[in-house]
Coordinates of C-alpha atoms in Angstrom, one line a residue:
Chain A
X1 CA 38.9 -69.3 -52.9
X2 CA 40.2 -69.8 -56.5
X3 CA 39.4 -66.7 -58.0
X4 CA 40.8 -64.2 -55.3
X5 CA 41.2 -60.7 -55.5
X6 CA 44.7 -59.6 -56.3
X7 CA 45.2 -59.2 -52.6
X8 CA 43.2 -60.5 -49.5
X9 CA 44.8 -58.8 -47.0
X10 CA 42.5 -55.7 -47.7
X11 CA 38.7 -55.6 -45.9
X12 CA 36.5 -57.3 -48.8
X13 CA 32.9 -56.3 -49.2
X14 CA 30.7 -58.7 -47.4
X15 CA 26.4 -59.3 -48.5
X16 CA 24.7 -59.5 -45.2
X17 CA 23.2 -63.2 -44.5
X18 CA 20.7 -61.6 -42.8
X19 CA 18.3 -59.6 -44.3
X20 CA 17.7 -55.9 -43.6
X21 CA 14.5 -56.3 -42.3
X22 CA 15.4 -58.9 -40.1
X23 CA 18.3 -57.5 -38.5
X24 CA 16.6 -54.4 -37.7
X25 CA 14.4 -56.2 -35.7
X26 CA 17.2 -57.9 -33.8
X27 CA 18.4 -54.7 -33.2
X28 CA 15.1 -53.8 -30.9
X29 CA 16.4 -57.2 -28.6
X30 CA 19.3 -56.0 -27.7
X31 CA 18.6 -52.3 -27.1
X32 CA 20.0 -50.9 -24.4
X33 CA 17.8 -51.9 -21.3
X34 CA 19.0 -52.5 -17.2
X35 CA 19.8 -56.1 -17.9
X36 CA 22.4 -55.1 -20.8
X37 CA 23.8 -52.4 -18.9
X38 CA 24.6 -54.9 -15.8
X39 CA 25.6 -57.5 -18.2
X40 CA 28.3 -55.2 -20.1
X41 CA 29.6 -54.1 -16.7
X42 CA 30.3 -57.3 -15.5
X43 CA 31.5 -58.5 -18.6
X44 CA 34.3 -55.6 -18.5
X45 CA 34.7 -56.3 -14.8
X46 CA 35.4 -60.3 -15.6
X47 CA 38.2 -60.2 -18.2
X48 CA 37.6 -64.1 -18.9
X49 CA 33.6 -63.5 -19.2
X50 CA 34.6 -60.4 -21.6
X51 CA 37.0 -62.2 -23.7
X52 CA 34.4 -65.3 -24.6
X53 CA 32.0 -62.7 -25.1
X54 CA 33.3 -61.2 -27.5
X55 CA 34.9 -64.2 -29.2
X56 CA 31.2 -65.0 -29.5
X57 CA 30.5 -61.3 -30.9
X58 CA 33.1 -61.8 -33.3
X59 CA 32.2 -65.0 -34.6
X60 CA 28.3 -64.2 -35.0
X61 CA 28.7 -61.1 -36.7
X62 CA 32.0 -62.0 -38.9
X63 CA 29.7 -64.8 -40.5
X64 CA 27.0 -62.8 -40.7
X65 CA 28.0 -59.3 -42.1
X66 CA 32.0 -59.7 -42.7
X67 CA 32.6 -58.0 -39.2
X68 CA 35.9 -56.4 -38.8
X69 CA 35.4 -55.7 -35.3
X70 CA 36.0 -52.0 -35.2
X71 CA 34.2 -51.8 -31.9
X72 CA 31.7 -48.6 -33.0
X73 CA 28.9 -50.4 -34.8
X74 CA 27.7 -48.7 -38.0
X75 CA 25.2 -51.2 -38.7
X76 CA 22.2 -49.7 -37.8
X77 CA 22.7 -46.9 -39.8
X78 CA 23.9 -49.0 -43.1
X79 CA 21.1 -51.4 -44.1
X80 CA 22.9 -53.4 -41.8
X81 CA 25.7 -53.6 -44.3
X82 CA 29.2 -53.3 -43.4
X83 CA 31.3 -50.3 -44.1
X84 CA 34.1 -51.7 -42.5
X85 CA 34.3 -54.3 -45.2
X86 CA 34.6 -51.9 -47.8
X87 CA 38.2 -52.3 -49.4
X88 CA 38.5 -47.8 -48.3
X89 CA 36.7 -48.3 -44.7
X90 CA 34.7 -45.7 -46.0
X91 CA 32.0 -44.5 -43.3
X92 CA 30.1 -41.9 -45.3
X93 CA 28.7 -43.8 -48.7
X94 CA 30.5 -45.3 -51.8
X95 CA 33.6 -43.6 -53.3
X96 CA 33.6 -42.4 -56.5
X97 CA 35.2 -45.8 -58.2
X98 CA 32.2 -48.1 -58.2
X99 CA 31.7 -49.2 -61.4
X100 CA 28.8 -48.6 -63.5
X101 CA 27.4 -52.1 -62.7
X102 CA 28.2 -51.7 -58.9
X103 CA 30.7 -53.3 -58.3
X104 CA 33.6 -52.7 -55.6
X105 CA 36.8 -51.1 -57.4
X106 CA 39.5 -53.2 -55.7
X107 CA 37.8 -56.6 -55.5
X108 CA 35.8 -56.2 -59.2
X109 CA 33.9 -59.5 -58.3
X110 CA 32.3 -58.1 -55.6
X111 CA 29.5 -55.8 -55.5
X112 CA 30.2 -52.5 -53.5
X113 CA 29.4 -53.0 -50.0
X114 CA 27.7 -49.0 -50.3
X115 CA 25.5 -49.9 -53.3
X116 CA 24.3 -52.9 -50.6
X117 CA 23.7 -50.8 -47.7
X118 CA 21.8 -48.5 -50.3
X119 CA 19.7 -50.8 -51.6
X120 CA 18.5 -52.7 -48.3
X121 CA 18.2 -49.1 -46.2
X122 CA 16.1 -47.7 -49.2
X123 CA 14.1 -51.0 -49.1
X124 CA 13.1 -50.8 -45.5
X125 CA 12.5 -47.4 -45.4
X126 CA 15.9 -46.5 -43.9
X127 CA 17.3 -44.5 -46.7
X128 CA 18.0 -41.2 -44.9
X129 CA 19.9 -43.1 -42.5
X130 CA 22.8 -42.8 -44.9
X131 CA 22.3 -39.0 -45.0
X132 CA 23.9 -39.2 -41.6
X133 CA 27.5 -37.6 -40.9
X134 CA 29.9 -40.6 -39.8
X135 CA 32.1 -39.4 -37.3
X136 CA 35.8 -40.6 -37.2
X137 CA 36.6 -44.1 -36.5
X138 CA 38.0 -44.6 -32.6
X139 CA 41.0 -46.7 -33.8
X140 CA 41.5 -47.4 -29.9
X141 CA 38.4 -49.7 -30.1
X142 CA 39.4 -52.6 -32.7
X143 CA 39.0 -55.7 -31.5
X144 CA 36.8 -55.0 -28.7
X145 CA 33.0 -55.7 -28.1
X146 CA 30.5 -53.4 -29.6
X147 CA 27.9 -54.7 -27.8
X148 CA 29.1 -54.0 -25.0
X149 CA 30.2 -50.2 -25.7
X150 CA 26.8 -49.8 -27.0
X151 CA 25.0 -50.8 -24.0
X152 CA 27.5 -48.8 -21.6
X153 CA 26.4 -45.2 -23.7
X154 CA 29.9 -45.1 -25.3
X155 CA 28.5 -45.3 -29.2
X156 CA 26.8 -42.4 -28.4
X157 CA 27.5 -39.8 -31.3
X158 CA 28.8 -41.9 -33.6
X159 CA 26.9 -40.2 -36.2
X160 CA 25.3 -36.6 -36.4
X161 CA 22.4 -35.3 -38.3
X162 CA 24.0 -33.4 -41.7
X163 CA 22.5 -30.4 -41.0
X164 CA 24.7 -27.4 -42.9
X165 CA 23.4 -23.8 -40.9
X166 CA 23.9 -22.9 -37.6
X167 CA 25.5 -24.8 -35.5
X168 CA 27.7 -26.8 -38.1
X169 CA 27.6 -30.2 -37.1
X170 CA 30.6 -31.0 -34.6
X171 CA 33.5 -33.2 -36.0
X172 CA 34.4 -33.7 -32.1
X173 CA 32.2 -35.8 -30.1
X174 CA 31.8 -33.6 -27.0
X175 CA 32.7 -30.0 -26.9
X176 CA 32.7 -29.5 -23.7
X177 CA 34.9 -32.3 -23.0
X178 CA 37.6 -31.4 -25.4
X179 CA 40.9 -31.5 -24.5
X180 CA 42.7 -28.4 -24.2
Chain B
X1 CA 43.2 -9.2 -46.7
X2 CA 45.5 -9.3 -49.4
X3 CA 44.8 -10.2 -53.2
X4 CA 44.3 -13.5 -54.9
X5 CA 47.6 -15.3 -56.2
X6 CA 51.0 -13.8 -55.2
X7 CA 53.4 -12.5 -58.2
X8 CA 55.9 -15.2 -59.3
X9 CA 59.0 -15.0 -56.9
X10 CA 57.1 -14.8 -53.9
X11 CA 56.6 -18.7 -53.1
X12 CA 56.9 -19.5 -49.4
X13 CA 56.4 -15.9 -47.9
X14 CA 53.7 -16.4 -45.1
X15 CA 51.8 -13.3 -46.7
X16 CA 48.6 -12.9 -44.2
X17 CA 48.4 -14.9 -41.2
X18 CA 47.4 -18.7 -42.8
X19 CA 45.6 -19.3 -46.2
X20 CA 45.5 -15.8 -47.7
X21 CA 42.3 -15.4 -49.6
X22 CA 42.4 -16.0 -53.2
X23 CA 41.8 -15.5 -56.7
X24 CA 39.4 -18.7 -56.6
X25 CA 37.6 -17.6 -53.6
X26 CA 37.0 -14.1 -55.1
X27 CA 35.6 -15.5 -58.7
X28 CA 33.2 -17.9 -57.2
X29 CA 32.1 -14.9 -54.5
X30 CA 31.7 -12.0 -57.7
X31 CA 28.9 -14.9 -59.4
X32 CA 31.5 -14.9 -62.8
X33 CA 32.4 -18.1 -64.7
X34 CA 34.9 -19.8 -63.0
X35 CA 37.8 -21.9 -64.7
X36 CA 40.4 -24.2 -62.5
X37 CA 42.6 -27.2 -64.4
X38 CA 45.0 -29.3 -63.1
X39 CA 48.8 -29.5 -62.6
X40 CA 49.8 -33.6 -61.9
X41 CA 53.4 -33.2 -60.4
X42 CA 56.1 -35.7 -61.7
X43 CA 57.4 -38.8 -60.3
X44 CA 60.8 -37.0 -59.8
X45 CA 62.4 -34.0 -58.2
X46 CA 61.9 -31.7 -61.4
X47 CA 61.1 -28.3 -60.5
X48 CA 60.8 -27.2 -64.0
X49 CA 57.9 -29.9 -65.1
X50 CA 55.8 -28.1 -62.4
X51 CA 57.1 -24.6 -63.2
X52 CA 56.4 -25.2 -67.4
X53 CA 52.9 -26.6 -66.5
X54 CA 51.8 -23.7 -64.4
X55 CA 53.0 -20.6 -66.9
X56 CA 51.2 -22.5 -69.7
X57 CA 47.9 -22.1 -67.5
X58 CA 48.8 -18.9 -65.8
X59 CA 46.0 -16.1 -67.0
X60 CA 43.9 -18.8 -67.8
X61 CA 42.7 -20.4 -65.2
X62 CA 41.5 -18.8 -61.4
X63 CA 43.8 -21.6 -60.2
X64 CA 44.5 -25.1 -61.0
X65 CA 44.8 -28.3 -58.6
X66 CA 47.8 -29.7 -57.6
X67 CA 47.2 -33.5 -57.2
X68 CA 48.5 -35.6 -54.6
X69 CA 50.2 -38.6 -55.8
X70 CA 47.3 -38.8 -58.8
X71 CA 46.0 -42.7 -59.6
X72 CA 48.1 -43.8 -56.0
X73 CA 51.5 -43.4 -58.1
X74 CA 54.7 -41.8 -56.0
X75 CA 54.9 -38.0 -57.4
X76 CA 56.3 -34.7 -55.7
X77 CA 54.3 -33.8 -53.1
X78 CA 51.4 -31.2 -53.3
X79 CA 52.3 -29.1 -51.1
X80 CA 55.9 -28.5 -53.0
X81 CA 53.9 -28.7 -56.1
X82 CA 51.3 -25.8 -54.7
X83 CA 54.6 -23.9 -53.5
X84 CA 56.0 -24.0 -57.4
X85 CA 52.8 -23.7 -58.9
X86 CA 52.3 -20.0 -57.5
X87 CA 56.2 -18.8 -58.2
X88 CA 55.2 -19.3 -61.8
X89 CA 52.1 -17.6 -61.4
X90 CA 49.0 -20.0 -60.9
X91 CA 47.5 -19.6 -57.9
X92 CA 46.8 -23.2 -56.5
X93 CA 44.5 -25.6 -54.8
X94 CA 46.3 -28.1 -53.0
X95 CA 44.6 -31.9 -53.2
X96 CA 45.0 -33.9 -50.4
X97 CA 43.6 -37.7 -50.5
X98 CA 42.8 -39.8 -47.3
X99 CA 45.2 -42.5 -48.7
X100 CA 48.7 -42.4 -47.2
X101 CA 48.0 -40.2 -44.1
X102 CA 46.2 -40.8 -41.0
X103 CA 44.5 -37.9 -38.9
X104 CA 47.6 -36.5 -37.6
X105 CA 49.3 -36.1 -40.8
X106 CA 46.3 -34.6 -43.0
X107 CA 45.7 -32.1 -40.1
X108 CA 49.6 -31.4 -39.7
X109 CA 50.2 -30.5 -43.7
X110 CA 46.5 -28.7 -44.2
X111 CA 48.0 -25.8 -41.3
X112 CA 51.4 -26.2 -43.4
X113 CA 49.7 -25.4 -46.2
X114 CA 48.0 -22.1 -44.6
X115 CA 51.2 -21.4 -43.0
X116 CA 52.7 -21.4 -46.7
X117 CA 49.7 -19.0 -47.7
X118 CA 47.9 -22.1 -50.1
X119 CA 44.6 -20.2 -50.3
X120 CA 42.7 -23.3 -51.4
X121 CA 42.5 -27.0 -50.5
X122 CA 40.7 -29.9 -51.9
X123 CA 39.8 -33.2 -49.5
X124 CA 39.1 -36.1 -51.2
X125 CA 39.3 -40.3 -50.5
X126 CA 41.8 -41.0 -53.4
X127 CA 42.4 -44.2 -55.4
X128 CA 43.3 -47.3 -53.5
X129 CA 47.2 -48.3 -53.8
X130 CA 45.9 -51.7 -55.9
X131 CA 46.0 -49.3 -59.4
X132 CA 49.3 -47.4 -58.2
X133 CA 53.1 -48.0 -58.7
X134 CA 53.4 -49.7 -55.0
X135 CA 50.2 -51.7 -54.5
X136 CA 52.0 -53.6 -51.5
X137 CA 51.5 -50.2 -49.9
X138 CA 49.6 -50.0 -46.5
X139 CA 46.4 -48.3 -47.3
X140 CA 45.7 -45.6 -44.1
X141 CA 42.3 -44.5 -45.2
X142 CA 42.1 -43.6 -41.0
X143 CA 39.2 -40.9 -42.3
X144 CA 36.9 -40.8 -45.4
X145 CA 36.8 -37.9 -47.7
X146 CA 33.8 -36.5 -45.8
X147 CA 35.4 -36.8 -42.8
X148 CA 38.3 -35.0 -44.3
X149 CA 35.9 -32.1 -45.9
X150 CA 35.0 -31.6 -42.2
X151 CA 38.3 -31.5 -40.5
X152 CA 39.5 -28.8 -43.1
X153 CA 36.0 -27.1 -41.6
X154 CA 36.5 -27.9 -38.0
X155 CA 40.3 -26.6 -38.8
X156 CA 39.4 -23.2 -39.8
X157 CA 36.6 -23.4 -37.0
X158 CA 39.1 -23.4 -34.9
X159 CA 40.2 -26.9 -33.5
X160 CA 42.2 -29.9 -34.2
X161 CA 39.5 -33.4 -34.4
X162 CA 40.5 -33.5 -31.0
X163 CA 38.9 -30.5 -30.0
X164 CA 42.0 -28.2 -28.8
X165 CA 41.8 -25.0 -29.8
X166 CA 43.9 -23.3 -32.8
X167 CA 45.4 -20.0 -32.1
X168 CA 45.7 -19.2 -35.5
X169 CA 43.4 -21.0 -37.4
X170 CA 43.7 -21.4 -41.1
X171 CA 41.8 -19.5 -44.0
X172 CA 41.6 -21.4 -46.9
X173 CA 38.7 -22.1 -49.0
X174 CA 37.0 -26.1 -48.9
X175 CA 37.0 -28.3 -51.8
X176 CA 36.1 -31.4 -52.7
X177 CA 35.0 -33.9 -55.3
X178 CA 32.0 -35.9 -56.4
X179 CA 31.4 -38.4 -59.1
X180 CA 27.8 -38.0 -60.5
X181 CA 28.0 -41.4 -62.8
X182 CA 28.8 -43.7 -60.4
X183 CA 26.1 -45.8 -58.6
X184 CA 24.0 -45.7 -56.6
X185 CA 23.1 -42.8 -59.1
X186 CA 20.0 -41.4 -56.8
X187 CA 22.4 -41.1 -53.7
X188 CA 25.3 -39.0 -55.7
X189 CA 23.6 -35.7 -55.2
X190 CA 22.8 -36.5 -51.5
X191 CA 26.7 -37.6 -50.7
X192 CA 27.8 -33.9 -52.0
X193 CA 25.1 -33.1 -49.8
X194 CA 26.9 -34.7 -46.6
X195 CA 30.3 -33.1 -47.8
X196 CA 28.7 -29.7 -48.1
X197 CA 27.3 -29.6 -44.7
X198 CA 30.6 -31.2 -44.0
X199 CA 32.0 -27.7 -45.0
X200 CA 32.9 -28.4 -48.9
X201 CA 32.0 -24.6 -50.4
X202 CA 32.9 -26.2 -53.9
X203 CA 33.4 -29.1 -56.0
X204 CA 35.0 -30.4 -59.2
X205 CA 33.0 -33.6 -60.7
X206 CA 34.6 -36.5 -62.5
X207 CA 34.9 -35.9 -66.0
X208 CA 31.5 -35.1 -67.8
X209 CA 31.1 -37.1 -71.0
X210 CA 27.2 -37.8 -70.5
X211 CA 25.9 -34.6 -70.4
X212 CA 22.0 -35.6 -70.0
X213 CA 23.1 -37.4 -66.7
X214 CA 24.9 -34.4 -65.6
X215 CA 22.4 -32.4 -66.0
X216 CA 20.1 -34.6 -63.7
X217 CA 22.2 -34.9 -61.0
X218 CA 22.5 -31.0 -61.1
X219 CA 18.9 -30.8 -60.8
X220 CA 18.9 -32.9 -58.7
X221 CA 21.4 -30.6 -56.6
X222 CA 19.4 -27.7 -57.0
X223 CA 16.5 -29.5 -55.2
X224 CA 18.6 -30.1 -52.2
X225 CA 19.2 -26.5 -52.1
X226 CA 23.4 -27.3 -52.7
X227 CA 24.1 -25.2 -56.0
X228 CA 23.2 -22.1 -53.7
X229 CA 25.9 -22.9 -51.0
X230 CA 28.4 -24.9 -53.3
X231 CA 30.1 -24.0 -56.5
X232 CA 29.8 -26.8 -58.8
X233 CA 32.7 -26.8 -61.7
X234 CA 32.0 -29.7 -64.0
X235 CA 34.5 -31.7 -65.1
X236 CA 35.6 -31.7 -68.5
X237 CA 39.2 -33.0 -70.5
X238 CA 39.9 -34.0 -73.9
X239 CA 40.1 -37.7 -75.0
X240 CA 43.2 -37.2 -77.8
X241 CA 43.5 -40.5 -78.7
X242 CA 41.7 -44.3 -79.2
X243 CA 44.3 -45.4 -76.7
X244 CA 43.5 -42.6 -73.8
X245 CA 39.8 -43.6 -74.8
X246 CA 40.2 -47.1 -74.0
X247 CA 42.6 -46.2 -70.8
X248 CA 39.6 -43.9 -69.1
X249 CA 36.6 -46.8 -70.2
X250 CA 38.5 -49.8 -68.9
X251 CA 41.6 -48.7 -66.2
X252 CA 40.4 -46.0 -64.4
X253 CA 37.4 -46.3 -61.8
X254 CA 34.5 -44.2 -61.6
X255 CA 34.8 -42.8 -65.8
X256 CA 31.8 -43.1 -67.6
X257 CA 31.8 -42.6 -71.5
X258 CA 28.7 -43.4 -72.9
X259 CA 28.5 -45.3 -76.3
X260 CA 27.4 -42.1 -78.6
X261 CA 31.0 -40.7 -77.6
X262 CA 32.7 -43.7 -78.3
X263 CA 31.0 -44.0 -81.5
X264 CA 32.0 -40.5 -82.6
X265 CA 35.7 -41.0 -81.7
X266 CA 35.6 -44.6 -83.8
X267 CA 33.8 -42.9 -86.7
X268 CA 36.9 -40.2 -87.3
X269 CA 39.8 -41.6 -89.4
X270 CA 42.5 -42.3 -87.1
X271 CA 45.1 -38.4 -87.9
X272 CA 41.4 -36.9 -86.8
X273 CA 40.5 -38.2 -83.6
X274 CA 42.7 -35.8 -81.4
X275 CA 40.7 -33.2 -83.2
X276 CA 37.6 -34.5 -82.7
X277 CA 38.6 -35.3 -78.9
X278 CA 39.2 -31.7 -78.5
X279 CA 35.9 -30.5 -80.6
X280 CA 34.0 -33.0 -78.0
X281 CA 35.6 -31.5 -75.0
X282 CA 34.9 -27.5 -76.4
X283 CA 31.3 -28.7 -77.0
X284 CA 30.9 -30.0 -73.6
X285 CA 32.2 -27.0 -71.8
X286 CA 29.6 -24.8 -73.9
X287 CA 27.1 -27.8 -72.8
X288 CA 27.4 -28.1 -68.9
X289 CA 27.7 -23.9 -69.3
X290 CA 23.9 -23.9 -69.8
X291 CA 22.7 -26.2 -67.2
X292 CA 21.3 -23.8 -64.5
X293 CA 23.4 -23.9 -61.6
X294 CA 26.8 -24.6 -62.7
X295 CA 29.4 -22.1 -61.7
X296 CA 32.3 -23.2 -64.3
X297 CA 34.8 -25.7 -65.4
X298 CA 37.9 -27.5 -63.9
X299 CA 39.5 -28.9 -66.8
X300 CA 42.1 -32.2 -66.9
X301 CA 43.7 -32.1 -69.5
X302 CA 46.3 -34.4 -68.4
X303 CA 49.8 -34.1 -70.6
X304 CA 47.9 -31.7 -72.8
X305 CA 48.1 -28.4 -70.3
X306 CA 49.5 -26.3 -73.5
X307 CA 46.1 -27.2 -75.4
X308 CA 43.9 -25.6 -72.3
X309 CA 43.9 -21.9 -73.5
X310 CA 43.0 -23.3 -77.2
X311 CA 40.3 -25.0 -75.9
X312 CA 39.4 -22.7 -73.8
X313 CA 39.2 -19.5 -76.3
X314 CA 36.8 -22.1 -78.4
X315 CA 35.0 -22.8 -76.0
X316 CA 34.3 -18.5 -76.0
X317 CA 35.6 -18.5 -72.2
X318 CA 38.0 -15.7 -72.2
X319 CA 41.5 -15.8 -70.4
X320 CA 40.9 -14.6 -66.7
X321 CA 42.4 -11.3 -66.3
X322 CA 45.0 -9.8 -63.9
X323 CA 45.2 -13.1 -62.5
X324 CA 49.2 -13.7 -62.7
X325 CA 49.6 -10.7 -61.2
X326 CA 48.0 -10.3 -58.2
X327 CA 46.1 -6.9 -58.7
X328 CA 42.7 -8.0 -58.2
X329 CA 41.0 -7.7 -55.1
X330 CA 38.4 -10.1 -53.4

């Protein structure tokens, strides 16, 4: 591209090709159901069969919403727009740079990747998805298939609801669990 | 529990077990106007520009922010700056940005800092390398500032992000930031929202210049129920010059000074406009000081720390006593 950022080795923020609407309802198809759950266990018991699959993941969604392929997808809690492809990785809404027109702080030619998901949750009635605590990223799962964690339970608690009394919401996925 | 801010000489003595309560803590808990500035360490290892900084402020302020490598540029490190900021009698509020350490690192120097009895923290994102000194720099951003809000919670809680347990957790109080200008203007309040339940108990804004929009987002606040468990301290700094004007509309991300101000600034011949800048700021403090539900003012007065008690004293906020030396309790 002619006009480039200054640098293009940082995540740029990506407009969905889909729209929000749409993708929402493409979520519902491949909710987690028997057939998925077979299909991601014999994809992770075939390497070969796991490795196409997710080349195909990763091609599909890279086109469609700038995937990075962090392997816990935020999705359907953004509008369907990318966090990942936010310059900061942020998880949990737009940093405090954007400028007054909305646009991205590192790449100023782009639009802020938060204002997007914004604007498509509020529009399909989604908005208080992004009232949602973002867990930590699990750095452990870049490159591999979301789809296929999502259908084996693993994207479970990904997010938590912000509630502030008693209990606090837990940074940790699973107290019980918790290494000692 | 111990007093607020130690008396000068006593930097690095472990005094209570980690993060002794302070002077911050105790003004936003007695309801009182509450005043906090900032220190910005320099890009050497100068002692003295920290030390110089803090006794201007000292008395004046319930404790002032030391910044962690401010606009992405290399600077003494916070903690030190925290360290040096209390010998000369400030208490201080160590900033700690997402930028340049991943999970292991934040969590390692927020339990340094309550080991070194910091009694306050402040988690924030922090400016991308791309506007710093070394932009070729690997960006970590491995949490958000959210995130970061609530592993200073899950610290004092008692556990690591991991879940193991802390034997002696840390006590400091949770700060963080939040930009009411930027877009997407109706999701600012509910992002401080997140941070709160997060575990933020208070927050310093970007600088206030539009005072109307301040004011909504505060309401805005109140609505949500946040001014009751979160100290807001508005934002507020001089603009001393055309030049610094120009700097904070077109360099730095996330200002906002609406036209009116520039206007005001431009219509001053050019020996007034320092004067004017600091007229502007004394006005806004006495401004955001009537919207219901703001708790005081952290002022950035960057370069300019000697002009904070002048402004301050116009402004008609007194200096905060007993605060250099230690002798009030929480």
């Amino acid at each position: 591209m002619p006009s480039e950022s200054p640098a293009s080795g940082w995540p740029r923020p990506t407009r969905p090709r889909l729209s929000a609407r749409f993708a929402y309802g493409l979520h519902a198809l491949v909710a987690p159901r028997p057939f998925y759950r077979w299909l991601a266990a014999q994809l992770e018991r075939h390497p070969l069969l796991g490795r196409w699959f997710t080349a195909g993941e990763r091609i599909t969604k890279e086109q469609i919403f700038g995937c990075q392929m962090c392997g816990q997808c935020a999705l359907p809690a953004t509008g369907y727009a990318c966090p990942m492809t936010c310059p900061k990785q942020l998880r949990n809404g737009p940093c405090g740079g954007v400028s007054p027109t909305g646009q991205c702080e590192v790449h100023p030619e782009m639009r802020c990747v938060w204002v997007v998901a914004f604007e498509r949750s509020e529009k399909a009635g989604r908005g208080r998805d992004l009232d949602l605590l973002q867990r930590p990223v699990d750095r452990r799962e870049l490159g591999r298939s979301s789809w296929v964690n999502y259908w084996q339970g693993r994207d479970e608690g990904l997010w938590v609801a912000a509630t502030s009394a008693d209990p606090a919401p837990l940074l940790y996925r699973d107290p019980a669990g918790a290494v000692q | 529990m111990t007093g607020p801010a130690p008396a000068a000489g006593q930097a690095g003595s472990p005094d209570g077990q980690a993060g002794t309560p302070g002077g911050l803590r105790a003004a936003i808990a007695s309801g009182r106007f509450v005043v906090t500035a900032e220190i910005g360490p320099p890009r050497d290892a100068n002692p003295e520009a920290i030390t110089r900084k803090a006794r201007v402020l000292s008395g004046w302020v319930d404790a002032a922010n030391v910044t962690d490598c401010q606009g992405a540029k290399v600077k003494l490190s916070s903690l030190a700056g925290c360290v040096l900021a209390r010998a000369a009698g400030v208490e201080p509020v160590m900033q700690l940005t997402c930028r340049d350490r991943n999970r292991i690192a934040l969590q390692s120097d927020l339990l340094g800092a309550a080991a070194l009895g910091i009694p306050n923290v402040l988690l924030l994102t922090g400016d991308h390398p791309r506007f710093g000194d070394h932009p070729e720099a690997k960006p970590v951003f491995d949490l958000d500032g959210v995130q970061l809000t609530w592993t200073a919670r899950t610290l004092r809680d008692g556990a690591l992000i991991s879940g193991q347990r802390l034997e002696h957790p840390p006590g400091w109080l949770i700060g963080t930031v939040e930009n009411p200008f930027a877009p997407p203007a109706s999701y600012r309040a509910r992002r401080l929202a997140k941070k709160v339940a997060a575990g933020a108990e208070f927050v310093q804004t970007q600088y206030v210049f539009d005072v109307e929009k301040f004011a909504a987002w505060m309401a805005e606040l109140g609505d949500l129920g946040i001014t009751e468990r979160c100290a807001v301290l508005a934002g507020i700094g001089p603009i001393r010059s055309l030049r610094v004007l120009d700097i904070l509309r077109n360099e730095v991300p996330g200002i906002y000074v609406p036209d009116d101000v520039v206007r005001r600034l431009h219509g001053v011949p050019a020996d007034q406009v320092a004067d004017e800048g600091i007229t502007l700021c004394v006005e806004t403090i006495q401004q955001v000081t009537q919207i219901p539900g703001v708790r005081g003012v952290h002022l950035m007065a960057f370069g300019f720390e000697r002009g904070v008690p002048d402004i301050l004293e116009r402004a008609g906020v007194g200096p905060r006593a007993g605060l250099a030396h230690a002798q009030e309790g929480p």
